[in-house]
Each structure stands twice: as C-alpha cells, then as structure tokens.
Short mmCIF file of C-alpha atoms in Angstrom, two decimals:
data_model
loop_
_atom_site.label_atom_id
_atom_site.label_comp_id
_atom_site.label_asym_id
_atom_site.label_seq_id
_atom_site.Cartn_x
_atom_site.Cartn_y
_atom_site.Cartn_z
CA UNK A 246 -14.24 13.74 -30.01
CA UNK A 247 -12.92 11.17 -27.42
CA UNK A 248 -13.16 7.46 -28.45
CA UNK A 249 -15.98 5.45 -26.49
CA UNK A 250 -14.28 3.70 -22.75
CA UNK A 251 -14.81 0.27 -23.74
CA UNK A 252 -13.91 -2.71 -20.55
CA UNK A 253 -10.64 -4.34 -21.72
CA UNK A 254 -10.57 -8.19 -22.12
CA UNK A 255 -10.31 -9.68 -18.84
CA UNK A 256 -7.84 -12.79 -20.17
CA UNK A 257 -6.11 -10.26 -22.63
CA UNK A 258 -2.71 -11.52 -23.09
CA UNK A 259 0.48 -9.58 -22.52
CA UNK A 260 -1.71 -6.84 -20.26
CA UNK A 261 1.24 -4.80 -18.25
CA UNK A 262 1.17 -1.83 -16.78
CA UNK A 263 1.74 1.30 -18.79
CA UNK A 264 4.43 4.24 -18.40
CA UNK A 265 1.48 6.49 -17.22
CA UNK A 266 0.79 3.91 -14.60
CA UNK A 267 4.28 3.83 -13.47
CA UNK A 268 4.25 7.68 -14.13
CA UNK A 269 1.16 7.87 -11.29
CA UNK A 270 2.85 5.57 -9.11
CA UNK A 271 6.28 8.01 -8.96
CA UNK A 272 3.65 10.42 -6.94
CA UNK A 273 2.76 8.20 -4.65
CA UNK A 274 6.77 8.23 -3.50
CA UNK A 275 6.51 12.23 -2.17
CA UNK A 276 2.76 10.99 -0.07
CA UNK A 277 4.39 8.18 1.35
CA UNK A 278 7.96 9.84 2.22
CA UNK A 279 5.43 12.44 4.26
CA UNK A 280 3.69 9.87 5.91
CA UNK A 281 6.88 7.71 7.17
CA UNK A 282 8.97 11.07 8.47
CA UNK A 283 5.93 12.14 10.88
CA UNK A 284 5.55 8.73 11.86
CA UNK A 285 9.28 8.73 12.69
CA UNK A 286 8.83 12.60 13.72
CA UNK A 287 5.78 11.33 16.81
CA UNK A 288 7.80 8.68 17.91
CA UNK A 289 11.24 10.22 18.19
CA UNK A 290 9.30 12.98 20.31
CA UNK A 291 7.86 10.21 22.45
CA UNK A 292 4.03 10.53 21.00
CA UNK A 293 3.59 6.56 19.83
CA UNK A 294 -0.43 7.11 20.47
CA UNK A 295 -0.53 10.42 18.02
CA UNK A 296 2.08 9.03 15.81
CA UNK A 297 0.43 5.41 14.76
CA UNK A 298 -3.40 6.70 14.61
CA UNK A 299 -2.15 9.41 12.62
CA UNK A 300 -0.37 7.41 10.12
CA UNK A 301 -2.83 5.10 10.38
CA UNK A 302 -5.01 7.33 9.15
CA UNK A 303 -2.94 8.75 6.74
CA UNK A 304 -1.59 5.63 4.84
CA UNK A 305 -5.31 4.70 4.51
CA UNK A 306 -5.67 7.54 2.53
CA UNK A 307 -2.80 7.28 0.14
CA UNK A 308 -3.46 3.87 -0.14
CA UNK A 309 -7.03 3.96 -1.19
CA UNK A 310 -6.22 7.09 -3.75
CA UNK A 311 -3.82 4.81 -5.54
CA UNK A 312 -6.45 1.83 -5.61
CA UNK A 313 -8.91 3.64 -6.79
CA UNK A 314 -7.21 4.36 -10.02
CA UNK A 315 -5.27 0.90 -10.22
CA UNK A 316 -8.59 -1.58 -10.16
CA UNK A 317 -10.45 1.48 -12.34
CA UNK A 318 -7.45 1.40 -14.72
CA UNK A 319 -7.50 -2.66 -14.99
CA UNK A 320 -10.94 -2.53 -16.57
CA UNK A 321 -10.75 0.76 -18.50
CA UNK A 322 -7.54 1.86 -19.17
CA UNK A 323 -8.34 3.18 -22.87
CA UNK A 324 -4.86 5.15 -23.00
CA UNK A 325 -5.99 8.05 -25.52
CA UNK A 326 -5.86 12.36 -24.35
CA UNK A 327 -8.68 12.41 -22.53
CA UNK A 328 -7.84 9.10 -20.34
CA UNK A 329 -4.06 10.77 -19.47
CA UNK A 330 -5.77 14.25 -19.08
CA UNK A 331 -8.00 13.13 -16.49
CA UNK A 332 -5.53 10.60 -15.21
CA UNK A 333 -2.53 13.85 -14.94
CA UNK A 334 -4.94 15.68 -12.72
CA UNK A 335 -5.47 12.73 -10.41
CA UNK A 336 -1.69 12.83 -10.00
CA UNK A 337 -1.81 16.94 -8.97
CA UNK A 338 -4.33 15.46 -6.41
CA UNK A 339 -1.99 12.96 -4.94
CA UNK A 340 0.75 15.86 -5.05
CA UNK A 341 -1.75 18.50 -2.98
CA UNK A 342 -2.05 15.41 -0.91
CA UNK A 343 1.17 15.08 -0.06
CA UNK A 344 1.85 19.00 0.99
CA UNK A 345 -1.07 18.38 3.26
CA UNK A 346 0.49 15.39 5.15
CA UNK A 347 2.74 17.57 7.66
CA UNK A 348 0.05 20.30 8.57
CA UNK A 349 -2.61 17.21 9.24
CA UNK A 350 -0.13 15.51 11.49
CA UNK A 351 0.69 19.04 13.85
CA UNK A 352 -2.50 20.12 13.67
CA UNK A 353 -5.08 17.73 12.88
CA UNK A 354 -6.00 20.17 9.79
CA UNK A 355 -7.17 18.29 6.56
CA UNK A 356 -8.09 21.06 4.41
CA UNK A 357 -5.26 20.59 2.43
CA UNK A 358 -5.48 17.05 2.25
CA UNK A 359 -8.99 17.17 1.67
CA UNK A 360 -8.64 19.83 -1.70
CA UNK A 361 -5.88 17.09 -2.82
CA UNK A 362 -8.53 14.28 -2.31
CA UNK A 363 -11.13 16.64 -4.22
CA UNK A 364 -9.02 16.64 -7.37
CA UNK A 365 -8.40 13.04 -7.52
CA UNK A 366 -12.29 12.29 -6.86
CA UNK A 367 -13.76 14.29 -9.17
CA UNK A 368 -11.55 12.67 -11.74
CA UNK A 369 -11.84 9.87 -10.42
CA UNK A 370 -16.00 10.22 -10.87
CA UNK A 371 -15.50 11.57 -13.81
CA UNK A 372 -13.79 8.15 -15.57
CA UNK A 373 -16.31 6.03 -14.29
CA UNK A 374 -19.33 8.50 -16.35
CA UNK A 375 -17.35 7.71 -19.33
CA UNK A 376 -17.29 4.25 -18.97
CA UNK A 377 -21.19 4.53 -17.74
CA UNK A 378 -21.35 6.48 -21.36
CA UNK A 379 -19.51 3.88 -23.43
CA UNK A 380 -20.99 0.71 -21.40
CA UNK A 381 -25.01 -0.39 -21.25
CA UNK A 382 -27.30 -2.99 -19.12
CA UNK A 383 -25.46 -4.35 -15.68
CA UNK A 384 -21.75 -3.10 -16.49
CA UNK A 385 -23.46 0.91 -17.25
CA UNK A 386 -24.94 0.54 -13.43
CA UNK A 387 -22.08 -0.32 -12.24
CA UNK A 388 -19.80 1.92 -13.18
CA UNK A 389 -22.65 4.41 -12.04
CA UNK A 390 -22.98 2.98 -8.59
CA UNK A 391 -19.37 3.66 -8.56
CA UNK A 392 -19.59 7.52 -9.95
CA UNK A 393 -22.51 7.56 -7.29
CA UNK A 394 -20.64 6.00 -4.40
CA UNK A 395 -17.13 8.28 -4.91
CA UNK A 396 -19.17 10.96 -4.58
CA UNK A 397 -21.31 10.44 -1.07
CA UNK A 398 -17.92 9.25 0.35
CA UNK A 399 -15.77 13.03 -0.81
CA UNK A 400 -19.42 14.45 0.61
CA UNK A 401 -17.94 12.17 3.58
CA UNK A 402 -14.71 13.25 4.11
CA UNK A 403 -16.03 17.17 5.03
CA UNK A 404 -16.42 15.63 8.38
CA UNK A 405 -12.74 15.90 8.74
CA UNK A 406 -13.03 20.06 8.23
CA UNK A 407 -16.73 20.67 9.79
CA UNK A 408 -16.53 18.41 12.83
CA UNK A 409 -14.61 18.69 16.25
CA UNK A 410 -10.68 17.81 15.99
CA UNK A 411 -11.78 14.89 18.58
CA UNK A 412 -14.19 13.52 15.87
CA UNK A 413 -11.27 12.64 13.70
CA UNK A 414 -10.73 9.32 14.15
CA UNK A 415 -14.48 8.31 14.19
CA UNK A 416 -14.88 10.29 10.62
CA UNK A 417 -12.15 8.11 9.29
CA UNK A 418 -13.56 4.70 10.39
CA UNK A 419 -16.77 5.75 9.59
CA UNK A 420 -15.81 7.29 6.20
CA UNK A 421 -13.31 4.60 5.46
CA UNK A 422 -15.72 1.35 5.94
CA UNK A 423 -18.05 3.56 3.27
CA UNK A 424 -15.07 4.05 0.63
CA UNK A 425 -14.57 -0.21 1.59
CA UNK A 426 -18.24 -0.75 0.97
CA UNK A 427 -18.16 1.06 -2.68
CA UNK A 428 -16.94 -1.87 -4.35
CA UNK A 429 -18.43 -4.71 -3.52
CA UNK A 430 -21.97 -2.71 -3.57
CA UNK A 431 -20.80 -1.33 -6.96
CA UNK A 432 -19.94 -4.80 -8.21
CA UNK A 433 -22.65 -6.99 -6.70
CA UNK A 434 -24.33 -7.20 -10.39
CA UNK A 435 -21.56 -7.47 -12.35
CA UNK A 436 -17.72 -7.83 -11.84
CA UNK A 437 -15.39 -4.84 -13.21
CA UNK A 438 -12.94 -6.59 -16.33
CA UNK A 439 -10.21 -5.63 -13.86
CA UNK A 440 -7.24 -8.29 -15.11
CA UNK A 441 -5.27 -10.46 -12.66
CA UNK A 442 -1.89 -10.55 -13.96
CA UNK A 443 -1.95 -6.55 -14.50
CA UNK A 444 -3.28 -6.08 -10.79
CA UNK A 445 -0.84 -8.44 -9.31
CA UNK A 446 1.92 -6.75 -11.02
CA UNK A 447 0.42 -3.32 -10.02
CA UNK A 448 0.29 -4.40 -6.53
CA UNK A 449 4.28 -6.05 -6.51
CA UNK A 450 5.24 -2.24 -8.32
CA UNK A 451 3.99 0.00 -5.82
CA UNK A 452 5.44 -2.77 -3.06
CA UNK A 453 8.71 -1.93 -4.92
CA UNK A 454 7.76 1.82 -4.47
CA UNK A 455 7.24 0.98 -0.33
CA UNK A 456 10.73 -0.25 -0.03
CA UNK A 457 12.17 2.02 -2.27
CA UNK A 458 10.88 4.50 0.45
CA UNK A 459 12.22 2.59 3.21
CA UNK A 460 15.45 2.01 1.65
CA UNK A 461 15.65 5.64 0.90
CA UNK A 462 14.25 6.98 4.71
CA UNK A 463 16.79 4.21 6.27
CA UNK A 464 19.84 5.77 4.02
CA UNK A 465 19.05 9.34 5.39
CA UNK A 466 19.05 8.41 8.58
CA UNK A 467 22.71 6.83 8.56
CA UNK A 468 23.89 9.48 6.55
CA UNK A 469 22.56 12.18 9.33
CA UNK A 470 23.93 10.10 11.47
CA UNK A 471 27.19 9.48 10.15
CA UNK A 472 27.60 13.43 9.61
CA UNK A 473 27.55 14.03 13.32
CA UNK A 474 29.03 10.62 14.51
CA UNK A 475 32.32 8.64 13.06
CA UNK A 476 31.16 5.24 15.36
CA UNK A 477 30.69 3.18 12.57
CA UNK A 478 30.41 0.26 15.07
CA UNK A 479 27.46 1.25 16.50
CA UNK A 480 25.73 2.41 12.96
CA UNK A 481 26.58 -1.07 11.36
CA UNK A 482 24.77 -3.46 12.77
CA UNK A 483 21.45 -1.58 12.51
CA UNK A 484 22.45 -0.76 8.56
CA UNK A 485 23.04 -4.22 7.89
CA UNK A 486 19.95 -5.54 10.04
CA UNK A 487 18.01 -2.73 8.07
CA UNK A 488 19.17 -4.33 4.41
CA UNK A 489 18.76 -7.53 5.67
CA UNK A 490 15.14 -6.75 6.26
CA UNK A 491 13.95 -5.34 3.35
CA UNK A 492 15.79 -7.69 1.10
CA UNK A 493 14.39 -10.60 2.93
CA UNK A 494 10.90 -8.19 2.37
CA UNK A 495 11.31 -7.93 -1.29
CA UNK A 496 12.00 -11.50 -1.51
CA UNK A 497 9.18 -13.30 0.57
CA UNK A 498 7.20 -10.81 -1.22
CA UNK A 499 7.76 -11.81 -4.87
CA UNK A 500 8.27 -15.66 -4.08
CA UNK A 501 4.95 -16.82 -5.51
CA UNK A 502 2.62 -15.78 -8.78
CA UNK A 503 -0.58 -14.81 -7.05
CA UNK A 504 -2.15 -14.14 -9.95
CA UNK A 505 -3.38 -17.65 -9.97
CA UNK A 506 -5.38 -17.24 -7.26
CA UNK A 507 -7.00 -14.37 -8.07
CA UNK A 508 -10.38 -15.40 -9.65
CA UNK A 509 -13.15 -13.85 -8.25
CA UNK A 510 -14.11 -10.20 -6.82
CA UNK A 511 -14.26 -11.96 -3.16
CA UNK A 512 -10.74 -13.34 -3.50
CA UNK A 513 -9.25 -10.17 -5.25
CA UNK A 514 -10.35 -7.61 -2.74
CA UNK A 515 -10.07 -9.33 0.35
CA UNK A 516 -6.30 -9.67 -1.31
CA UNK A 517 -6.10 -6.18 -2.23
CA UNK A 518 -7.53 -4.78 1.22
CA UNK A 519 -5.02 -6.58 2.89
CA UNK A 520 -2.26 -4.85 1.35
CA UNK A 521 -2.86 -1.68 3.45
CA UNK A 522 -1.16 -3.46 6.42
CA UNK A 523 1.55 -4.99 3.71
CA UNK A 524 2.27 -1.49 2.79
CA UNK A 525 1.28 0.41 5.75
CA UNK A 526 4.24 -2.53 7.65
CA UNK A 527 6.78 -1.99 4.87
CA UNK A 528 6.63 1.91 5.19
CA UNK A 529 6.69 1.74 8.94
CA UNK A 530 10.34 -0.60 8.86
CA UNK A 531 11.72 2.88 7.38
CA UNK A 532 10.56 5.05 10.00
CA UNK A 533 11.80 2.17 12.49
CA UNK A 534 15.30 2.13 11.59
CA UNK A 535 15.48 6.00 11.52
CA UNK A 536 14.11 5.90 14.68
CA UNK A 537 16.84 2.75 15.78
CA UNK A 538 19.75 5.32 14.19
CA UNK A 539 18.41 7.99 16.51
CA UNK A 540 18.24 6.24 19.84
CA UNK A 541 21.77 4.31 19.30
CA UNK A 542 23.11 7.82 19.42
CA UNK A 543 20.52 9.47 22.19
CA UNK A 544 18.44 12.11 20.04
CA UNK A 545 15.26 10.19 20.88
CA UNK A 546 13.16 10.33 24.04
CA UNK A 547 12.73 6.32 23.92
CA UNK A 548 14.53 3.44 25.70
CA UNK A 549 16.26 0.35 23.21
CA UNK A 550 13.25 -1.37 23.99
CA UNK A 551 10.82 0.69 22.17
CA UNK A 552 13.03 2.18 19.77
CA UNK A 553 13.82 -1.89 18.67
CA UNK A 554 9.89 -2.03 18.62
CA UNK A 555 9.72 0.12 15.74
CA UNK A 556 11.52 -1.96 13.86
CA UNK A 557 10.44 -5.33 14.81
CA UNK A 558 6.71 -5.30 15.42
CA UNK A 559 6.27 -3.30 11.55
CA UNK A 560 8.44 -6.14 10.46
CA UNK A 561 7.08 -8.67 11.57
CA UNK A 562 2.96 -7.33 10.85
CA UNK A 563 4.59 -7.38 7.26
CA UNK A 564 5.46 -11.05 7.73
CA UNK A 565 2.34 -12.22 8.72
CA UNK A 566 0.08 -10.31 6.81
CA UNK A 567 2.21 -11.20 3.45
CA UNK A 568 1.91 -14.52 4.64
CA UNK A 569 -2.55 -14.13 5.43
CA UNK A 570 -3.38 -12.20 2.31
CA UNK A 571 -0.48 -13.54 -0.63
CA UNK A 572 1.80 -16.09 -0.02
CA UNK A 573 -0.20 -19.43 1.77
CA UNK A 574 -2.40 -19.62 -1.09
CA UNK A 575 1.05 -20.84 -2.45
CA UNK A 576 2.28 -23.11 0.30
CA UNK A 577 2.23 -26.66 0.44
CA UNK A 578 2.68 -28.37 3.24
CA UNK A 579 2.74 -27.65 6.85
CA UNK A 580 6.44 -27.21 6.80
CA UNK A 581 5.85 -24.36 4.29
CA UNK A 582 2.69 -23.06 5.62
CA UNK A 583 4.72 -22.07 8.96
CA UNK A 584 7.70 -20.66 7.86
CA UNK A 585 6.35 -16.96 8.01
CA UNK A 586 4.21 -16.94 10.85
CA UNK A 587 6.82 -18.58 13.34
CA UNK A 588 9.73 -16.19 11.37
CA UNK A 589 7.24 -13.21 12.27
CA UNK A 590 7.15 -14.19 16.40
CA UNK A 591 10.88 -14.73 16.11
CA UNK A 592 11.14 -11.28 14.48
CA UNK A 593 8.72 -9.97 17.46
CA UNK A 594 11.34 -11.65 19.76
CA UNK A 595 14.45 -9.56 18.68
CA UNK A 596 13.13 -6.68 20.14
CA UNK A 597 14.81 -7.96 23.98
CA UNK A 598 18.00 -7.57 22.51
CA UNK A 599 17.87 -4.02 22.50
CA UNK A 600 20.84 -2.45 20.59
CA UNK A 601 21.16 -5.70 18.41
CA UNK A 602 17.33 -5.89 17.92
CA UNK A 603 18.12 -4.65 14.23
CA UNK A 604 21.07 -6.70 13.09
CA UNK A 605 18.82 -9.87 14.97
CA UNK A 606 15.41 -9.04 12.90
CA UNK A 607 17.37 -9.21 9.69
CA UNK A 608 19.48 -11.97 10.72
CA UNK A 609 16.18 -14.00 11.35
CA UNK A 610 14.87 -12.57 8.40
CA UNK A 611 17.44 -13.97 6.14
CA UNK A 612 17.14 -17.21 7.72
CA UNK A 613 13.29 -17.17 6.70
CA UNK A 614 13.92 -17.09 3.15
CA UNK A 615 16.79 -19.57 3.14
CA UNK A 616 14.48 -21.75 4.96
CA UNK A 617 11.67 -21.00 2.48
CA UNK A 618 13.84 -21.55 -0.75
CA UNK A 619 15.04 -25.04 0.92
CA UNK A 620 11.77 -26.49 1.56
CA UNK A 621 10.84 -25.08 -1.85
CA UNK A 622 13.82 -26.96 -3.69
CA UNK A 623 13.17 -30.21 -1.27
CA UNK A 624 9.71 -30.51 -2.60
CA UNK A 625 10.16 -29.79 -6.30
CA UNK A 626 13.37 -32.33 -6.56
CA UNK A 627 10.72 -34.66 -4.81
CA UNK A 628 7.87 -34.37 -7.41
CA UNK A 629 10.59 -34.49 -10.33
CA UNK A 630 11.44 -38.19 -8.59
#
C-alpha cells in the first residue's frame, strides 16, 4: 500500500531537484524543439502573424505542463512507486504533446495535443487526491480546489476540438487566464510547502534546457548551411553573434540568487508567470538565427530587416523581462538597475544593420555583462572599504 503524500518542509535544507525531475525535464527538450522549428518553419515561409500566435500558443502550453508538475513536486514530491508511476505517465503526456505540435501548427488540429494534455492532467489530478488523502483542514481543500480546478480547465481545452478553427485563439486566452487563476484561487487559504531554493533551481534547469535548444536549433542551421555553402564569411558573423547571445543569456540569467526574494505566493508566481516570456524569448533566439542562416543565403521569403528581427526583438524581450521578473530585485543602484533595459533597446537597435544585426546583438550583449560584472566588482570593493 502506498505511503501517505505528506507536504515537505518548506525550509528543508539541502532540497534539490531529483533525477526524475531532471528525467521529466529531458521531455520537455522534443516539445520545445517542435515548437521553435514551426516558428522558424512560418517565418521562413513569410507567415510572421500565423507563426508567433501559434507559438504563442503553443509555448503556453508546454510551459504550463511543466509548471504544473514543478510547483506540485516542490510541496509533495514523496519519491516512492506510485509518485514515479504517476509522474512517468505525465512524461508520455508531454511526449504525445510533442507529436501533436506540427499537425496543430498546419492545421490548427489539437486532438493530438489535446490526448497528450489528457494524460498529463489526469495525473496530474490524480497527485493532488493523494495529497487531499494524506493532508486535512485548509491544506486537504487546497489541494482539492486544485484536483477540482485541473479538471474544469482539461473540460476547457475541448473548445480547441468542438469549436470553429477561428475560435482558437479566444479558447486559449480564455482557457489560459482559467489554468492562471487555479493557483492563486487554490491557494488563497493556505500556501502550497512549495520550497524556494528547489523552485529557483527548477526554474534556472529548464532555462538551461531553453538554450540547450537554441544552441542545438542554431548548430543545425549552420551545419545545413554549411553543407550547401563553403562562405564561411558570411556564416561567421551570425555563428559568433548567435554564441555571443546565448552566453551573455546564460550569464545575465544566473547572475543573482533569487531565491531570496522569493517569500510569498504573490512574489513567487508573479516570478514564475513571467518566465513564459523568459522562455518563450530564449526559444525564439533559436528559431531567429536559423532564420538569419537562411536569409544570408536567400532560402527565406524575408528582407535583412526582418530576418535580423527575429533575432533581436526575442533577444532583447529576454533582456527585459529577465531584468522585470528576476534580476532588479538584485540591483542596487541606478547604475545597475539600467544596465538591462538600455542593453535590451540597444539590442532592438542592431536590427538596422541588417547582415551584421547578429554579430552586433551579441557584441552588445557581451558588453552588457562586462558592464554588469564591473559595476558589480565597483560596488563590492566599495563596501569592503
């Protein structure tokens, strides 16, 4: 007989994430790859409009799949067969998921999508009844009012099979400010035992993952292009721009411990929430450079201008938002405070210089986080005198 799901110790020490969480997260990978080569896919072809609302819509969906189990796995994760049963089918969800992406992207048709979503709900439902089961008073409601609240918002999503294909996009906002509601209607009795240092680190793992996949989607696209091309001078400067931008990503990223400021369910989800456009912007710098490779070489049906675009305005959204959500709660000073959002309008800026926009972005890019580290250094050697 399974053990009761008992709420972990919110200040437990040493909490880090477990192989089965990094295990879930390697799913995520396949979702995401989908998601980024339609994106790049719509705007090669010269559909931006189709492309961006229907990645739009699709990240949100990944996204909220893998939060779903993270913040549930913070307060509950009891580890034993029947947690990594449950938890192993929510992965086959995010993998039916995944083979659904292309076929909702052509064709607007989510049955796929919405089976994958099916599996990972009903799991998902299915963990918070056992911690109902092993909880009582304010914390059994709540995980109730989640079980309850999972539920109406899968009823939800058969909008996106039943309706009109022009409904789509109103099902999804519609849908998706329900599956946003959950939690803090869920939690408005009591707070979840979700633990800060385990969710920051979740969140800095799967932006790992989201870089990975831009790395990986950049890499293809040189290669392909390299294959057909030997003009190594005109695939450099958009390689090196490309590094240069996700290093400078992963860096800006990781530069402060935001664990410390999350302390309260307010704080911790408007954080979390925010990290669809961190991850949504990170993602979208892959398709971008695939899309720069493409036009350097004339296989795209889009000038410099807007091919530079793809790269700069994802770029610098992941700036700025990175800098809103995570890394001002950090800053001192105005010096500091600025850094990111003036690096993220100089980023914007690149895009005039058409060919170079690339190599520009990440030249800026790198410039940010030399900046950054400075004024950091300045201002610790001045509270050591």
């Amino acid at each position: 007989m399974p053990v009761l799901m008992r709420a972990r110790l919110r200040d437990e020490e040493h909490r880090t994430a477990t192989p089965l969480e990094l295990f879930f997260d390697l799913c995520f990978v396949v979702a995401i790859a989908q998601a980024g080569r339609q994106l790049a896919h719509a705007l090669a072809e010269g559909h931006p409009g189709h492309g961006i609302s229907g990645y739009l819509m699709l990240f949100f969906a990944i996204w909220w799949a893998w939060m779903n189990f993270s913040w549930f796995a913070s307060a509950y994760d009891t580890d034993d067969a029947l947690y990594r049963v449950v938890t192993l089918v929510q992965m086959a969800g995010v993998l039916v998921l995944a083979a659904g992406v292309p076929r909702a992207f052509a064709q607007s048709d989510f049955t796929v999508i919405w089976f994958g979503y099916v599996l990972m709900r009903l799991a998902m439902v299915t963990q918070w009844l056992r911690a109902a089961r092993g909880s009582r008073g304010a914390e059994r409601r709540t995980a109730l009012r989640y079980a309850l609240g999972v539920t109406v918002c899968q009823v939800g999503w058969l909008g996106l099979l039943v309706l009109p294909k022009g409904d789509v996009p109103w099902v999804f906002v519609v849908v998706g400010l329900l599956e946003l509601a959950v939690p803090a209607l869920a939690e408005r009795e009591r707070q979840t035992a979700w633990h800060p240092h385990h969710i920051s680190e979740r969140y800095g793992l799967f932006t790992i993952i989201v870089l990975g996949e831009t790395i990986a989607a950049a890499t293809l696209a040189v290669q392909s292009a390299l294959d057909e091309n030997d003009e190594l001078s005109t695939l450099l400067p958009i390689a090196g721009g490309g590094l240069l931008l996700v290093f400078a990503a992963y860096w800006i990223y990781f530069a402060v411990p935001i664990h410390l400021h999350l302390r309260s369910n307010r704080q911790a989800f408007l954080w979390g929430y925010g990290h669809y456009l961190v991850f949504g912007s990170a993602a979208g710098v892959g398709a971008g450079i695939e899309i720069a490779v493409e036009e350097a070489f004339g296989k795209v049906h889009l000038s410099a201008f807007a091919a530079a675009a793809c790269v700069t305005v994802p770029a610098a959204l992941f700036m700025f938002t990175v800098w809103l959500i995570h890394s001002r709660h950090q800053k001192r000073g105005a010096a500091q405070q600025l850094v990111l959002p003036v690096s993220s309008v100089a980023v914007l800026a690149c895009t005039f210089a058409g060919h170079w926009a690339v190599l520009a972005a990440g030249l800026v890019a790198s410039a940010t986080v030399a900046t950054g580290v400075a004024l950091t250094t300045r201002q610790g050697t001045a509270l050591v005198e």
